[in-house]
Short mmCIF file of C-alpha atoms and ligand atoms in Angstrom, two decimals:
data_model
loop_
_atom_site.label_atom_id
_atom_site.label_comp_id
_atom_site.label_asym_id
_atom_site.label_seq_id
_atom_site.Cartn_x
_atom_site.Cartn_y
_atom_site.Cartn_z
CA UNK A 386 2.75 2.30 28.77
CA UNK A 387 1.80 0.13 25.35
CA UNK A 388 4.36 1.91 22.64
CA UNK A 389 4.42 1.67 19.08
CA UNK A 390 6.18 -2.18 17.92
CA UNK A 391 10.07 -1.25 17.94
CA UNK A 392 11.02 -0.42 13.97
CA UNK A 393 7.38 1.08 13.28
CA UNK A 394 6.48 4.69 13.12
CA UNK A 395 3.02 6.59 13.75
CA UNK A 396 2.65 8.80 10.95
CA UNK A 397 0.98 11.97 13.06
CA UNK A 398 -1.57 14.46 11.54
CA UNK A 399 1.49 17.05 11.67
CA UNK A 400 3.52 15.09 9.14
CA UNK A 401 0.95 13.61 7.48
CA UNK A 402 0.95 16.24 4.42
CA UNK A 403 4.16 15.30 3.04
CA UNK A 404 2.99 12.52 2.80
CA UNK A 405 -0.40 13.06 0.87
CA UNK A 406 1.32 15.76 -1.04
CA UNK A 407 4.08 12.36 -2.72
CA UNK A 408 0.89 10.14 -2.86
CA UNK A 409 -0.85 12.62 -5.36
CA UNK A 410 2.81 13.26 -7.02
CA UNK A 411 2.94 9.25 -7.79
CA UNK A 412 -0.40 8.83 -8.80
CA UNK A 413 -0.41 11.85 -11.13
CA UNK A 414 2.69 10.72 -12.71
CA UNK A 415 1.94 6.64 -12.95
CA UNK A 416 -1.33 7.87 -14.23
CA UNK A 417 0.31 9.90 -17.08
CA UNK A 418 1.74 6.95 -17.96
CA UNK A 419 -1.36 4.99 -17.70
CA UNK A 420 -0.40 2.81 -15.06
CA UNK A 421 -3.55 2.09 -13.14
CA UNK A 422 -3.71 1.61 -9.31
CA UNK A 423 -3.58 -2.57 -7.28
CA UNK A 424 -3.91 -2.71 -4.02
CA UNK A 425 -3.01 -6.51 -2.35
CA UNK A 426 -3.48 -8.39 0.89
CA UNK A 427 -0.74 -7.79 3.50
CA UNK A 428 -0.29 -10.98 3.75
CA UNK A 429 0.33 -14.45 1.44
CA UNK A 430 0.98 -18.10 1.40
CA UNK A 431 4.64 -17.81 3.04
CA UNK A 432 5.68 -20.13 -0.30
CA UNK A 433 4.76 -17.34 -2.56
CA UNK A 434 8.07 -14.74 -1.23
CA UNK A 435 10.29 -17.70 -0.77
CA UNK A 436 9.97 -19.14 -4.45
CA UNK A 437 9.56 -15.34 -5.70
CA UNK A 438 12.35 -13.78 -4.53
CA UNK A 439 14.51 -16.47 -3.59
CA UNK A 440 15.12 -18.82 -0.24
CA UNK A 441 18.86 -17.73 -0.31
CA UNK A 442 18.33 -13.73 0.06
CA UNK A 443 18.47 -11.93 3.38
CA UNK A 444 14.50 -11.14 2.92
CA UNK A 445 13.67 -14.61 2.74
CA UNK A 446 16.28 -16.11 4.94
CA UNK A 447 16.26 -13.41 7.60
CA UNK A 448 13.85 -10.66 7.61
CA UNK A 449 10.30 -12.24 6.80
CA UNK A 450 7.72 -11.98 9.23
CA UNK A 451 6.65 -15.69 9.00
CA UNK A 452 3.77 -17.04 11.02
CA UNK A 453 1.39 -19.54 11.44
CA UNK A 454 -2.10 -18.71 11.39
CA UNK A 455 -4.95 -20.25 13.44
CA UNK A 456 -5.46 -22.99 11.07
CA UNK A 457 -1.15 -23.57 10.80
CA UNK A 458 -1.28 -21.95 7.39
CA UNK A 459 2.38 -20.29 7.04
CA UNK A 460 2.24 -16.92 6.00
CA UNK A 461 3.68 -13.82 5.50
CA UNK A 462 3.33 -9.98 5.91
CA UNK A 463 4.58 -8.40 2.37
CA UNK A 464 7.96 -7.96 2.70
CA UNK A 465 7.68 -6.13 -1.51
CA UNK A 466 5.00 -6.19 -3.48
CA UNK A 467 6.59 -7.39 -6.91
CA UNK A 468 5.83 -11.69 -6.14
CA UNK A 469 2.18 -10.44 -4.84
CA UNK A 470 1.66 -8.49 -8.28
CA UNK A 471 2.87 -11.76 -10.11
CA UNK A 472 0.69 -13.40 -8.13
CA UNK A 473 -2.50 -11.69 -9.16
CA UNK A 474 -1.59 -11.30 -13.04
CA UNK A 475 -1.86 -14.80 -12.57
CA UNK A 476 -4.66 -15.86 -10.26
CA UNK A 477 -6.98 -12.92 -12.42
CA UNK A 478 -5.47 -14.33 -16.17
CA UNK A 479 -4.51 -10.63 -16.71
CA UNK A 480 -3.09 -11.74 -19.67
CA UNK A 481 -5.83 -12.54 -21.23
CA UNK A 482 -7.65 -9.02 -20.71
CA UNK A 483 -4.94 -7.04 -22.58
CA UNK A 484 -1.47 -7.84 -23.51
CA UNK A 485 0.41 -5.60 -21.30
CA UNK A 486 -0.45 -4.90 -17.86
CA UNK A 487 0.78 -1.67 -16.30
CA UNK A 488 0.13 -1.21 -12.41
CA UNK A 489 1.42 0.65 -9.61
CA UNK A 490 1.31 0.76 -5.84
CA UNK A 491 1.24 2.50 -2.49
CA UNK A 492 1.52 0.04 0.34
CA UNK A 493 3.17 -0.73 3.55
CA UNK A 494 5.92 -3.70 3.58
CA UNK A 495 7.02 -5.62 6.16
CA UNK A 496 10.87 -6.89 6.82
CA UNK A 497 12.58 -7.68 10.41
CA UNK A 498 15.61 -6.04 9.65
CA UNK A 499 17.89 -3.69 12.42
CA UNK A 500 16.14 -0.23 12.53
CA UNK A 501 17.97 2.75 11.54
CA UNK A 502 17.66 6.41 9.59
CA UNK A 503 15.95 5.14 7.09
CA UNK A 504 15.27 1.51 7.81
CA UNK A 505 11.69 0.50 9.31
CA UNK A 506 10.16 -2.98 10.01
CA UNK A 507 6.81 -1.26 8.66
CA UNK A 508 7.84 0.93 5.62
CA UNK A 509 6.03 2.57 2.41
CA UNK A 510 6.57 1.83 -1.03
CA UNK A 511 5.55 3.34 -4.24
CA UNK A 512 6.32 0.94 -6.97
CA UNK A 513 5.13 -0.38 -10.13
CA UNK A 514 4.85 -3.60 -12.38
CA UNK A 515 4.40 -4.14 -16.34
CA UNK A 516 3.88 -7.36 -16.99
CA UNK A 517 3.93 -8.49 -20.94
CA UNK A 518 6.46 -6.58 -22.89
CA UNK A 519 10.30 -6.67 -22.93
CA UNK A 520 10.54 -3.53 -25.02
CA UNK A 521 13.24 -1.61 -23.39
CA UNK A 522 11.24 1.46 -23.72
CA UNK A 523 9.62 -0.07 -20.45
CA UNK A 524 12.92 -0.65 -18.80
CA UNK A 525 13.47 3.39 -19.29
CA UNK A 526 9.87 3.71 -18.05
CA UNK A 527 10.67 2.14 -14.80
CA UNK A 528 13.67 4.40 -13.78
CA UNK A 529 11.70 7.64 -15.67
CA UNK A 530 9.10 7.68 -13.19
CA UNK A 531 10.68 7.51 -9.92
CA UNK A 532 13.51 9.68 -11.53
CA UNK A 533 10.26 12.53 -12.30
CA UNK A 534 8.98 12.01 -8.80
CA UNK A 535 11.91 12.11 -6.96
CA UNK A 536 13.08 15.24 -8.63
CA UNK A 537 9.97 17.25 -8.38
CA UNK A 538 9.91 16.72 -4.94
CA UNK A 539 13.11 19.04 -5.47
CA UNK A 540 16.03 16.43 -4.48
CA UNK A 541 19.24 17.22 -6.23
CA UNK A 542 21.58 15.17 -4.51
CA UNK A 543 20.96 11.75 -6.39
CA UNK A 544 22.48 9.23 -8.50
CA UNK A 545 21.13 6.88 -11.05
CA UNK A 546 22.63 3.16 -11.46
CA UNK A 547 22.13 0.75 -13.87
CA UNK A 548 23.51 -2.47 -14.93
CA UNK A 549 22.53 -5.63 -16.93
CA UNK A 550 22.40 -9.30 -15.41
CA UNK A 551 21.49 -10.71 -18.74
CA UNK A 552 19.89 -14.18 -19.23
CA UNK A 553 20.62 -16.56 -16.58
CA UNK A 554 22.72 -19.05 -19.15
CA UNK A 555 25.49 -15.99 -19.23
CA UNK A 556 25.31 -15.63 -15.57
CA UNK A 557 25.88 -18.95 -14.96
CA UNK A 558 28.94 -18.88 -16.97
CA UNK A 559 29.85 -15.83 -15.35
CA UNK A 560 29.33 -17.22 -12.06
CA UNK A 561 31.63 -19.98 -12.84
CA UNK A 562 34.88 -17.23 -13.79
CA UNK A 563 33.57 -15.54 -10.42
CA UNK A 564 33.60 -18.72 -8.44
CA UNK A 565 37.79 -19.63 -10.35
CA UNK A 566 38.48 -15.77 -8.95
CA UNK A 567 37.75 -15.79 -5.50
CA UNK A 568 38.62 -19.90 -5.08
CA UNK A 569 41.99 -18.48 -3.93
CA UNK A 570 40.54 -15.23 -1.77
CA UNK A 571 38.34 -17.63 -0.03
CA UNK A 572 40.02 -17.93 3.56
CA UNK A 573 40.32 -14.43 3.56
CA UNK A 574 36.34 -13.51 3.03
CA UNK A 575 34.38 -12.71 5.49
CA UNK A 576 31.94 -15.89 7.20
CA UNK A 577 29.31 -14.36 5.24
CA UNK A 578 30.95 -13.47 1.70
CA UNK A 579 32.23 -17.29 2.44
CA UNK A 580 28.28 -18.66 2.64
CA UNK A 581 27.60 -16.69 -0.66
CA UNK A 582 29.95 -17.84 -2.16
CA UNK A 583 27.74 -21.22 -1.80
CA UNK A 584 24.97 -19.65 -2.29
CA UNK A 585 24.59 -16.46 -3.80
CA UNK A 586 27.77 -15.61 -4.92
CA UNK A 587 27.03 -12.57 -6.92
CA UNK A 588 25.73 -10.89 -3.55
CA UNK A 589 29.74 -10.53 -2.60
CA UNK A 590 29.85 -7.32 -4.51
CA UNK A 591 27.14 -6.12 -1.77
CA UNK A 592 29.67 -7.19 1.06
CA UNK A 593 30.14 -3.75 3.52
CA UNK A 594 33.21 -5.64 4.61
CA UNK A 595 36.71 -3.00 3.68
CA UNK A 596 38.27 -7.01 3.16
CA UNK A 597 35.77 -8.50 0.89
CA UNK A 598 35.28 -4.64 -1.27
CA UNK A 599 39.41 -5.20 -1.94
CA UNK A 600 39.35 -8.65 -3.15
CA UNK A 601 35.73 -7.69 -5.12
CA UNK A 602 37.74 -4.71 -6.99
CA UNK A 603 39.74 -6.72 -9.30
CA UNK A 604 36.62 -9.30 -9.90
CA UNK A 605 35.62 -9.84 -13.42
CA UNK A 606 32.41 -8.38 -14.03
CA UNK A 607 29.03 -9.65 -15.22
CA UNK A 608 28.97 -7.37 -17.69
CA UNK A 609 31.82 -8.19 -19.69
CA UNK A 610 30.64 -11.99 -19.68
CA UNK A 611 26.90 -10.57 -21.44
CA UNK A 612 25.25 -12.27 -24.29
CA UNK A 613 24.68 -10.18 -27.55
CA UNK A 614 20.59 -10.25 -27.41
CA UNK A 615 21.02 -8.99 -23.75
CA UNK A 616 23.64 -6.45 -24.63
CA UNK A 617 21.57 -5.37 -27.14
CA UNK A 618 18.69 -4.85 -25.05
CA UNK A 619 20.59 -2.78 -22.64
CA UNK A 620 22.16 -0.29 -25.25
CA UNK A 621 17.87 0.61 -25.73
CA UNK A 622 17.27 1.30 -22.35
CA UNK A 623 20.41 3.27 -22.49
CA UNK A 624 19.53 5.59 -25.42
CA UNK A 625 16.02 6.22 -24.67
CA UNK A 626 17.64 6.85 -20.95
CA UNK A 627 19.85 9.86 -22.86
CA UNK A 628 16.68 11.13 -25.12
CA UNK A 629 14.61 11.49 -21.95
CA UNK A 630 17.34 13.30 -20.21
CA UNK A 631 18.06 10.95 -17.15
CA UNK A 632 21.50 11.41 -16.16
CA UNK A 633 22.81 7.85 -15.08
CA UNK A 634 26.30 5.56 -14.46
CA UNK A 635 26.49 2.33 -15.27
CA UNK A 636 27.29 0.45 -12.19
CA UNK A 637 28.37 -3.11 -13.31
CA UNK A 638 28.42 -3.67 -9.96
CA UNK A 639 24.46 -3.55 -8.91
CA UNK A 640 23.48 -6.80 -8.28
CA UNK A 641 20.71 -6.16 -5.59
CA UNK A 642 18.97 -8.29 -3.26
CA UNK A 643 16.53 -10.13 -4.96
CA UNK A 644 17.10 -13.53 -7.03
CA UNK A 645 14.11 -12.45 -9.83
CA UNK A 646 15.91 -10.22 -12.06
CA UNK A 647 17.31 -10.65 -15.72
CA UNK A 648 18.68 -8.04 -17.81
CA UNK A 649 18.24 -4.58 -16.40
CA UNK A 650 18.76 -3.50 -12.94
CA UNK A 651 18.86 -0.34 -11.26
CA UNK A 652 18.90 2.27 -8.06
CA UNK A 653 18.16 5.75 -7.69
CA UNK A 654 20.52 6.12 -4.95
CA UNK A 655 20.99 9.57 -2.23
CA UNK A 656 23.78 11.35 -1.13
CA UNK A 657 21.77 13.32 1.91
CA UNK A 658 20.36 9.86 3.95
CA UNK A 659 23.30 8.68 5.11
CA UNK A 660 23.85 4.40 4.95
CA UNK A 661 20.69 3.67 4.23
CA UNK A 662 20.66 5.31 0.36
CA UNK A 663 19.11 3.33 -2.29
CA UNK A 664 15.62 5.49 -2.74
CA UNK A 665 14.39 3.27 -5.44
CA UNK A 666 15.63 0.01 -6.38
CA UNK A 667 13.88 -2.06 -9.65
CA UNK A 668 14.91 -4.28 -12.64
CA UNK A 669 13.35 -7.28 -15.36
CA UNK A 670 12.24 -10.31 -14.15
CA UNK A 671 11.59 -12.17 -17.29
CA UNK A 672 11.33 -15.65 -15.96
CA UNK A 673 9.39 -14.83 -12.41
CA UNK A 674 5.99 -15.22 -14.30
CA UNK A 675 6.87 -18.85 -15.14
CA UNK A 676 8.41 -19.49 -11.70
CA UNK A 677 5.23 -18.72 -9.75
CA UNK A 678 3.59 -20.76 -12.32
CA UNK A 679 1.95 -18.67 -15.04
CA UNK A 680 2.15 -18.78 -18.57
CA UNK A 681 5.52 -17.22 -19.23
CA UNK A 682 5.35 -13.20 -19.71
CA UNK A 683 8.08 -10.70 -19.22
CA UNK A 684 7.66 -8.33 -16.33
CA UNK A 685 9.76 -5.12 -15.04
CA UNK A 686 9.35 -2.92 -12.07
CA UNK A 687 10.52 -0.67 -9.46
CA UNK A 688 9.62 0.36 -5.94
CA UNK A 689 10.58 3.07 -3.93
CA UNK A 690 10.64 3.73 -0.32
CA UNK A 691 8.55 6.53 1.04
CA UNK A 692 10.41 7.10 4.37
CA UNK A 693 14.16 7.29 2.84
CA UNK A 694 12.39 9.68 0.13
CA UNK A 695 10.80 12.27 2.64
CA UNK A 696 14.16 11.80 4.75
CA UNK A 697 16.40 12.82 1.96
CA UNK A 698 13.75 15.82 1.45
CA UNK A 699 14.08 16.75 5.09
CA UNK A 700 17.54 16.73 5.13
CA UNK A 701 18.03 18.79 1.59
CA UNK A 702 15.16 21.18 2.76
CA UNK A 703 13.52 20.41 -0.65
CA UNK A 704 10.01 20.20 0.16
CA UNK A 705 7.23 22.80 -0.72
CA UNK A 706 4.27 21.91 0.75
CA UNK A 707 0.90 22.87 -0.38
CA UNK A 708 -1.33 25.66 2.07
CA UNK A 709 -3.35 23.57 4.26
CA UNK A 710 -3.96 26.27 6.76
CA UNK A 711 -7.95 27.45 7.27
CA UNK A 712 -9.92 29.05 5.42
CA UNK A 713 -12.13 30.55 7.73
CA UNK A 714 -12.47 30.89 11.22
CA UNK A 715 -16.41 31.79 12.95
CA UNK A 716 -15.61 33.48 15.94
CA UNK A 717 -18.99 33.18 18.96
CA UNK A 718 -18.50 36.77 20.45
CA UNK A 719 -20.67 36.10 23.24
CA UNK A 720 -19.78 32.87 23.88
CA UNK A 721 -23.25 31.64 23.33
CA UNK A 722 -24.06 30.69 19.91
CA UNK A 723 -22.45 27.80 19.80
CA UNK A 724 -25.62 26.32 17.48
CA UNK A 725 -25.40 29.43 14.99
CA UNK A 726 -21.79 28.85 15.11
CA UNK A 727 -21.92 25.40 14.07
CA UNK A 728 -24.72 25.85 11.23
CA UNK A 729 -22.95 29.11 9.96
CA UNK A 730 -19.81 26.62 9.54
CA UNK A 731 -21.56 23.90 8.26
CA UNK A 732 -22.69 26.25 5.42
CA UNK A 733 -19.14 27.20 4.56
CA UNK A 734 -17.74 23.31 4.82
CA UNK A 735 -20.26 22.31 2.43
CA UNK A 736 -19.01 24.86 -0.05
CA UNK A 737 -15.28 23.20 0.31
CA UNK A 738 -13.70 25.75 2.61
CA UNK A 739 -11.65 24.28 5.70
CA UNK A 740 -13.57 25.58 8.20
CA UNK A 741 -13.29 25.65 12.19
CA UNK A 742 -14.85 26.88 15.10
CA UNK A 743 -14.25 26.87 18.94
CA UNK A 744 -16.04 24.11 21.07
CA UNK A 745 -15.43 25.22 24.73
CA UNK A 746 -16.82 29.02 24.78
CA UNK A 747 -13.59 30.51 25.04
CA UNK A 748 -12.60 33.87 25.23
CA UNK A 749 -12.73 36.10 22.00
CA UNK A 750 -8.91 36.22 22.81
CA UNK A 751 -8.50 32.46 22.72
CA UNK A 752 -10.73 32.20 19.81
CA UNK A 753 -8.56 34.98 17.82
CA UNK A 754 -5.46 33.37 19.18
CA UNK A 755 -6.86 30.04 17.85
CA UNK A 756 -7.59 31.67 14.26
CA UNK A 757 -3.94 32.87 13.89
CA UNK A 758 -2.20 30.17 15.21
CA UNK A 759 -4.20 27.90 11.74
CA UNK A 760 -3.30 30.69 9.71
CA UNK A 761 -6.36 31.35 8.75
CA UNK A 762 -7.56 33.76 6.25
CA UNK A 763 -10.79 34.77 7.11
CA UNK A 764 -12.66 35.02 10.48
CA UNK A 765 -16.65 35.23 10.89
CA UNK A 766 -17.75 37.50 13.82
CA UNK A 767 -21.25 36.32 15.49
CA UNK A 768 -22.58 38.58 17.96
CA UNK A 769 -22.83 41.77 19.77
CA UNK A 770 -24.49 44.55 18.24
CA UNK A 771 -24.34 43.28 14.98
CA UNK A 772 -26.09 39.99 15.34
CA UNK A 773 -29.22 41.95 16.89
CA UNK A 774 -29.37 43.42 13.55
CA UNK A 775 -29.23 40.13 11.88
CA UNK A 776 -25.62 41.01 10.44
CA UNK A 777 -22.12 38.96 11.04
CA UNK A 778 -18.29 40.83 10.22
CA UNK A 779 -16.27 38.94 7.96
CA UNK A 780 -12.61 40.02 8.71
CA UNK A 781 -10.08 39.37 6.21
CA UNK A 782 -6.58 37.79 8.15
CA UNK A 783 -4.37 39.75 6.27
CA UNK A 784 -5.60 43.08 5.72
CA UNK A 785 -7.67 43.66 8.77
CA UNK A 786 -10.63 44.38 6.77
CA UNK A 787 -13.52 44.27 7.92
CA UNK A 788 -17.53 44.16 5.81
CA UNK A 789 -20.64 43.24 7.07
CA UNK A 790 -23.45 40.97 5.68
CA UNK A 791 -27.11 40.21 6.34
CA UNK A 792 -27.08 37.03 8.14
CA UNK A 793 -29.36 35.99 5.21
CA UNK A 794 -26.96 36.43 2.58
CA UNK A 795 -24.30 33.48 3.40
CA UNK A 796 -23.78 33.26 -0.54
CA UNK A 797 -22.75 36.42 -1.15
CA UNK A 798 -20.01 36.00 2.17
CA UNK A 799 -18.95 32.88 0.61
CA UNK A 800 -18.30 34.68 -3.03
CA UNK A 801 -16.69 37.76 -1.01
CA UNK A 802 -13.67 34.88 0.47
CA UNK A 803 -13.45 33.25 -3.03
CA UNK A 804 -12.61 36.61 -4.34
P1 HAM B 1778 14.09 -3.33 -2.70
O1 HAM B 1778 15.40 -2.82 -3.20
O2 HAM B 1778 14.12 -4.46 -1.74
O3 HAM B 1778 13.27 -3.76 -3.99
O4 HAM B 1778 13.24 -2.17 -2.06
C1 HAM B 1778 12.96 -0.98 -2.78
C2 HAM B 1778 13.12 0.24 -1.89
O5 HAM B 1778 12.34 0.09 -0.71
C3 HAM B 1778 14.53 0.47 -1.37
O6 HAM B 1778 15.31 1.14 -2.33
C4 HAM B 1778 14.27 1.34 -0.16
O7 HAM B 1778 14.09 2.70 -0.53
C5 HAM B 1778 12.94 0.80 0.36
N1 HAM B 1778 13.17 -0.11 1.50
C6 HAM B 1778 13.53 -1.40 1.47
N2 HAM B 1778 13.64 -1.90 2.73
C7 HAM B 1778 13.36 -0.90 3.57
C8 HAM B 1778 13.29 -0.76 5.01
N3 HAM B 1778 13.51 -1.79 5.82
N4 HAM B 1778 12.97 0.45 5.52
C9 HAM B 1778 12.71 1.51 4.71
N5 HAM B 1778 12.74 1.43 3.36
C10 HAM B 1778 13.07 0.26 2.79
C11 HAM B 1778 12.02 -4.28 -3.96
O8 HAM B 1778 11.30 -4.29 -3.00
C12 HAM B 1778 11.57 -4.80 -5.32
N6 HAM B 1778 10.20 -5.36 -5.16
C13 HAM B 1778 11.59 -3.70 -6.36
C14 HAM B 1778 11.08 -4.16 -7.69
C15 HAM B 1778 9.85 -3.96 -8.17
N7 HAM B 1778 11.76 -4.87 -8.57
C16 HAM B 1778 10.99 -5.13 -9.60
N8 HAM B 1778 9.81 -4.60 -9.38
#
């Protein structure tokens, strides 16, 4: 038997309103804030990721799918969106159309990491970009948005984190007072904490190992090493934060995975989905622009993923899903009108309602059985003694009652459901 790639998920017809019902959520709240919809390839030039977001991270490094194509092209499935959105403000000269560009997203990623709750090598984000303003009313924006959505889909048990990286001239000061800190820890960090310490050595606050948290307790923090402009910047994003009523802890510890960011970072992080927590992760990337090779323009973003989100839901039984159940049911009493049966419901579909029939001449039983297993609220008789006077029973689910109509008069049915 062919099964689904290990760390990718069918989404089935049963689950799939949850899913529709957080896709109209986001776009009715990006679109309040005018952010207007891009949709990108799933796949780029593999150079694109690896200057975005950084040969050294574990996305680049470690969790890409990387191929080569037919004509030995290397590239890559979308492993985030944010370098692809870069990309495009750049190719299109978005810049030139208006001065700030607000979009968002809905779009499956791609990373090879180890599957658990939570963790997919196909997963959804929601996300957006604004690309041309470093007003930190946009910063607030970025963690507003998710913080609406993620809240109306009734989830209490969250946390909001933010910290600043600053301007990369104080973090590479900083990472110089880091690097004198842990020179005498190194033999005992872990073989990984020791590679970042080459490499990325602000990722060692990440470190899951008990060893490596220890020694990173006592580490001098970014945020005491900040330059004025940038602490400046962050105090903004903190008040309008407060005025908008976004409860939030400063975590001066949130580095996150990507190398793009400057100033603000942050996470919307869950208490109900176990390891796997961060819901939402986001920040500035003021330089990124430049680095792919536009004309430099401050950017900021966040993205979101869908499957932690509609875990966390499960899990806090927070979800209230819209009706989807039928409208209407036509039931074939003799079991052979199956043409009336389809034109009768063909009339009601085309008016909106959700509409079904039976296709195998069942029994009246099975057809009833049918109509209260979808919940639905209506049922059409056709047949019997009626239909020889031209007349069909509409049956309301609920009450049991029951009215006929001249087969003629399908409008005045159709206003008798609407009520
Ligand atoms: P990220 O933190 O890598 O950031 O991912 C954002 C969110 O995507 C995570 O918080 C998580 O909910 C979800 N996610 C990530 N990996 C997986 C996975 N393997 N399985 C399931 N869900 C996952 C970014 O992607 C940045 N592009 C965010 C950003 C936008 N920064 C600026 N603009």
């Amino acid at each position: 038997m062919i099964k689904a790639i290990y760390g990718t998920k069918d989404i089935l017809p049963e689950d799939i309103l949850k899913w529709t019902h957080l896709e109209n959520l986001v776009r009715n709240v990006m679109g309040s804030f005018n952010y207007k919809e891009i949709r990108t390839p799933v796949f780029e030039e593999t150079r694109l990721f690896a200057r975005g977001i950084g040969e050294a991270t574990d996305i680049v490094s470690k969790e890409m799918y990387t191929f080569n194509d037919r004509s030995d092209n290397s590239v890559t499935l979308k492993p985030e969106m944010t370098a692809a959105v870069v990309r495009s403000f750049i190719e299109h000269k978005m810049d030139k159309k208006q001065m700030l560009n607000k979009m968002f997203y809905i779009s499956p990623m791609f990373r090879q990491e180890r599957p658990q709750a939570g963790r997919l090598r196909q997963f959804h984000q929601f996300g957006a970009e604004a690309l041309g303003s470093d007003s930190p009313q946009l910063d607030a924006e970025m963690i507003i948005m998710p913080y609406d959505i993620i809240t109306s889909l009734g989830l209490k048990n969250i946390v909001v984190k933010i910290n600043s990286l600053g301007v990369p001239e104080s973090r590479e000061n900083y990472k110089n007072v880091l690097k004198d800190y842990l020179a005498p820890h190194l033999n005992d960090l872990s073989e990984e904490s020791r590679k970042r310490f080459e490499t990325n050595i602000l990722r060692i606050f990440d470190s899951k190992a008990e060893n490596d948290q220890k020694i990173m307790e006592d580490a001098p923090l970014l945020i005491e090493h900040l330059d004025n402009a940038s602490l400046e910047h962050f105090e903004g994003v903190k008040r309008t934060l407060l005025e908008a009523g976004i409860p939030f802890e400063i975590d001066p510890k949130l580095v996150r995975g990507l190398d793009y960011y400057t100033h603000t970072t942050f996470e919307i992080v869950s208490g109900s989905v176990g390891s796997q927590s961060a819901l939402c992760g986001g920040g500035r990337y003021n330089l990124l622009v430049e680095q792919l090779g536009g004309k430099p323009a401050p950017g900021i973003g966040f993205a979101a993923g869908i499957e932690r989100i509609l875990l966390a839901c499960e899990n806090e039984e927070s979800l209230k899903l819209p009706d989807d159940s039928l409208d209407l049911f036509v039931v074939d009493i003799n079991r052979d009108n199956a043409e009336l049966v389809s034109k009768l419901s063909l009339f009601f579909r085309r008016k909106g309602l959700t509409v079904e029939h039976d296709y195998a001449a069942r029994s009246v039983k099975a057809q009833m059985r049918e109509a209260n297993r979808s919940n639905a609220k209506f049922t059409i008789m056709v047949g019997g003694d009626e239909l020889e006077r031209n007349e069909i029973v509409l049956k309301t689910m609920e009450t049991g009652d029951q009215k006929s109509f001249n087969i003629d008069n399908l409008q005045s049915v159709f206003e008798t459901m609407r009520g």
